[in-house]
PDB file of C-alpha atoms in Angstrom:
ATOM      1  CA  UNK A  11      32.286  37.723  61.936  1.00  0.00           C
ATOM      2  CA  UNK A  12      34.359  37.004  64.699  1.00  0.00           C
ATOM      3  CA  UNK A  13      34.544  34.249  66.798  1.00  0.00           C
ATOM      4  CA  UNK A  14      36.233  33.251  70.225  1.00  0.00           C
ATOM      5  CA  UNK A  15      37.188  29.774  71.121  1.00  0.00           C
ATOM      6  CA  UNK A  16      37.701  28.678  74.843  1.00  0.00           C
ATOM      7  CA  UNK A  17      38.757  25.126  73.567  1.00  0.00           C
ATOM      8  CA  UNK A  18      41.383  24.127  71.258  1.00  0.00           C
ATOM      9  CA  UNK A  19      42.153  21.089  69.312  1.00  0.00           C
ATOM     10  CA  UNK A  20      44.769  19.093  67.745  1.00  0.00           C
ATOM     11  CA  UNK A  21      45.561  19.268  64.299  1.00  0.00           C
ATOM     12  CA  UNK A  22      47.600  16.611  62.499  1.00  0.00           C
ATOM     13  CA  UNK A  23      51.168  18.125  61.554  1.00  0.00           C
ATOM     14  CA  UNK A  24      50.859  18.849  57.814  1.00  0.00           C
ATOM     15  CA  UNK A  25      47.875  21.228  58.823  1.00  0.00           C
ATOM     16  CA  UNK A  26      48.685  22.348  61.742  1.00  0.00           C
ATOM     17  CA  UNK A  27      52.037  23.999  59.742  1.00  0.00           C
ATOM     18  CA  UNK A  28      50.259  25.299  56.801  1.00  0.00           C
ATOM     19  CA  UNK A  29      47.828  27.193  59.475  1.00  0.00           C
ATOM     20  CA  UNK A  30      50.972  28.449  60.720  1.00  0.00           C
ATOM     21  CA  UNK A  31      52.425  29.486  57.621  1.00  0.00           C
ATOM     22  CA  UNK A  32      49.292  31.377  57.065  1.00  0.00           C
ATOM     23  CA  UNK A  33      50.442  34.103  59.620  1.00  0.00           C
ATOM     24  CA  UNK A  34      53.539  34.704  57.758  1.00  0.00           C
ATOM     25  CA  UNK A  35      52.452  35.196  54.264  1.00  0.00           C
ATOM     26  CA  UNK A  36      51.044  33.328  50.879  1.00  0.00           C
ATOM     27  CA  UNK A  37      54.373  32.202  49.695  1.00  0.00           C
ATOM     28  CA  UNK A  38      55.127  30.728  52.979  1.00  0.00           C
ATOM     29  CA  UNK A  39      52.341  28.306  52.675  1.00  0.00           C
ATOM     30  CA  UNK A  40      52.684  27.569  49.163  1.00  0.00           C
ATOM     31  CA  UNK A  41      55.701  26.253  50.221  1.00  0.00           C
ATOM     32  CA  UNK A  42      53.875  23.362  52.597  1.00  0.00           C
ATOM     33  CA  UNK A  43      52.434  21.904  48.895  1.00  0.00           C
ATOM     34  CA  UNK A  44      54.728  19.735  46.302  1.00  0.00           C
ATOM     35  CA  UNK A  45      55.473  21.573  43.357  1.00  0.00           C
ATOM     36  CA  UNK A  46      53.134  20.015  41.177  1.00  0.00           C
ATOM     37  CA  UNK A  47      49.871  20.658  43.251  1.00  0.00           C
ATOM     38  CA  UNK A  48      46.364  20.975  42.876  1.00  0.00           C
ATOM     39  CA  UNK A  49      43.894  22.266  45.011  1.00  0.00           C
ATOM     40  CA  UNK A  50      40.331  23.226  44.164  1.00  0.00           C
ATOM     41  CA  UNK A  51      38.369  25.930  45.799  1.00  0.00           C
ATOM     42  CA  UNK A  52      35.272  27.881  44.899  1.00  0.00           C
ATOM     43  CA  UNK A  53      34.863  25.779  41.814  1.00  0.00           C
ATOM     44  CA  UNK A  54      38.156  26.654  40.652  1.00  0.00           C
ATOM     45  CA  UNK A  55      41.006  24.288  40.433  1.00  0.00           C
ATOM     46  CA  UNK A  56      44.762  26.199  41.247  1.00  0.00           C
ATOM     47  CA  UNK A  57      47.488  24.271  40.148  1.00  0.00           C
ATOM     48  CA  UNK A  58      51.292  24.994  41.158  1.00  0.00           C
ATOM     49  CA  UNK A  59      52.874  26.787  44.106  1.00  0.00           C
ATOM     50  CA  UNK A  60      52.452  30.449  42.248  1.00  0.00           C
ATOM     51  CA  UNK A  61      49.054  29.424  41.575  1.00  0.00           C
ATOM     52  CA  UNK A  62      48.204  28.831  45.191  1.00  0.00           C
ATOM     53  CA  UNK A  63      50.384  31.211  46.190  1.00  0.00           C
ATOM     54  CA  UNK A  64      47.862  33.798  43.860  1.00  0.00           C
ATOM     55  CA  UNK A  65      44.572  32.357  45.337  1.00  0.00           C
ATOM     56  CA  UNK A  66      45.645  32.401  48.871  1.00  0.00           C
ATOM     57  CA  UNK A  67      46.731  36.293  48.770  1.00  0.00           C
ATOM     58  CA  UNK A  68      43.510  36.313  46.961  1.00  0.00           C
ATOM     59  CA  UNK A  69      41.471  34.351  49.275  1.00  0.00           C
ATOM     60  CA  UNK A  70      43.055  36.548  52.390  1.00  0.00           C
ATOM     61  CA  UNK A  71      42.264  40.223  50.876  1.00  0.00           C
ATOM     62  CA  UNK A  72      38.624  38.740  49.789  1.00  0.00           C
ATOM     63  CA  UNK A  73      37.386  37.488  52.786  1.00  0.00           C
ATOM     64  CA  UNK A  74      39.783  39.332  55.293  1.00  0.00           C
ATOM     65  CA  UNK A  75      40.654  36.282  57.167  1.00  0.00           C
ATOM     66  CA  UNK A  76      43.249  36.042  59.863  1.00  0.00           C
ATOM     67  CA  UNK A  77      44.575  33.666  61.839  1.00  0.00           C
ATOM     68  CA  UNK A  78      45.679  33.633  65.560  1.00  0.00           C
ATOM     69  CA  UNK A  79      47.899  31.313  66.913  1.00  0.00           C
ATOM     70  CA  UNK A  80      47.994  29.951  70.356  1.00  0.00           C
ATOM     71  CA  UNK A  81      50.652  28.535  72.456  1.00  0.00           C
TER      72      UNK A  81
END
């Protein structure tokens, strides 16, 4: 599915970066997350920056989701 938005709205900061990060690569956003993280998805808990790092490369090749940035 794709989708086109003519409006755009304002994330707050921490987001707004790790949506960046997501154009860059799955370590780059693990990096956005302290060390000692946790973040459930799916019914599965990932814990650690190699952890998410595994379920967002995951995640990406699963569901084939990109991300566009605007200026």
């Amino acid at each position: 599915m794709q989708t086109n938005r003519t409006t755009s709205i304002e994330l707050p900061a921490p987001i707004a970066a790790c949506f960046a990060h997501q154009t860059t690569g799955p370590d780059a956003v693990a990096r956005r997350f302290a060390d000692d993280v946790l973040v459930a998805d799916e019914c599965h808990e990932h814990r650690g920056r190699a952890a998410i790092t595994a379920w967002n490369a995951a995640a990406t090749a699963k569901y084939g989701m990109s991300l566009e940035m605007s200026p």
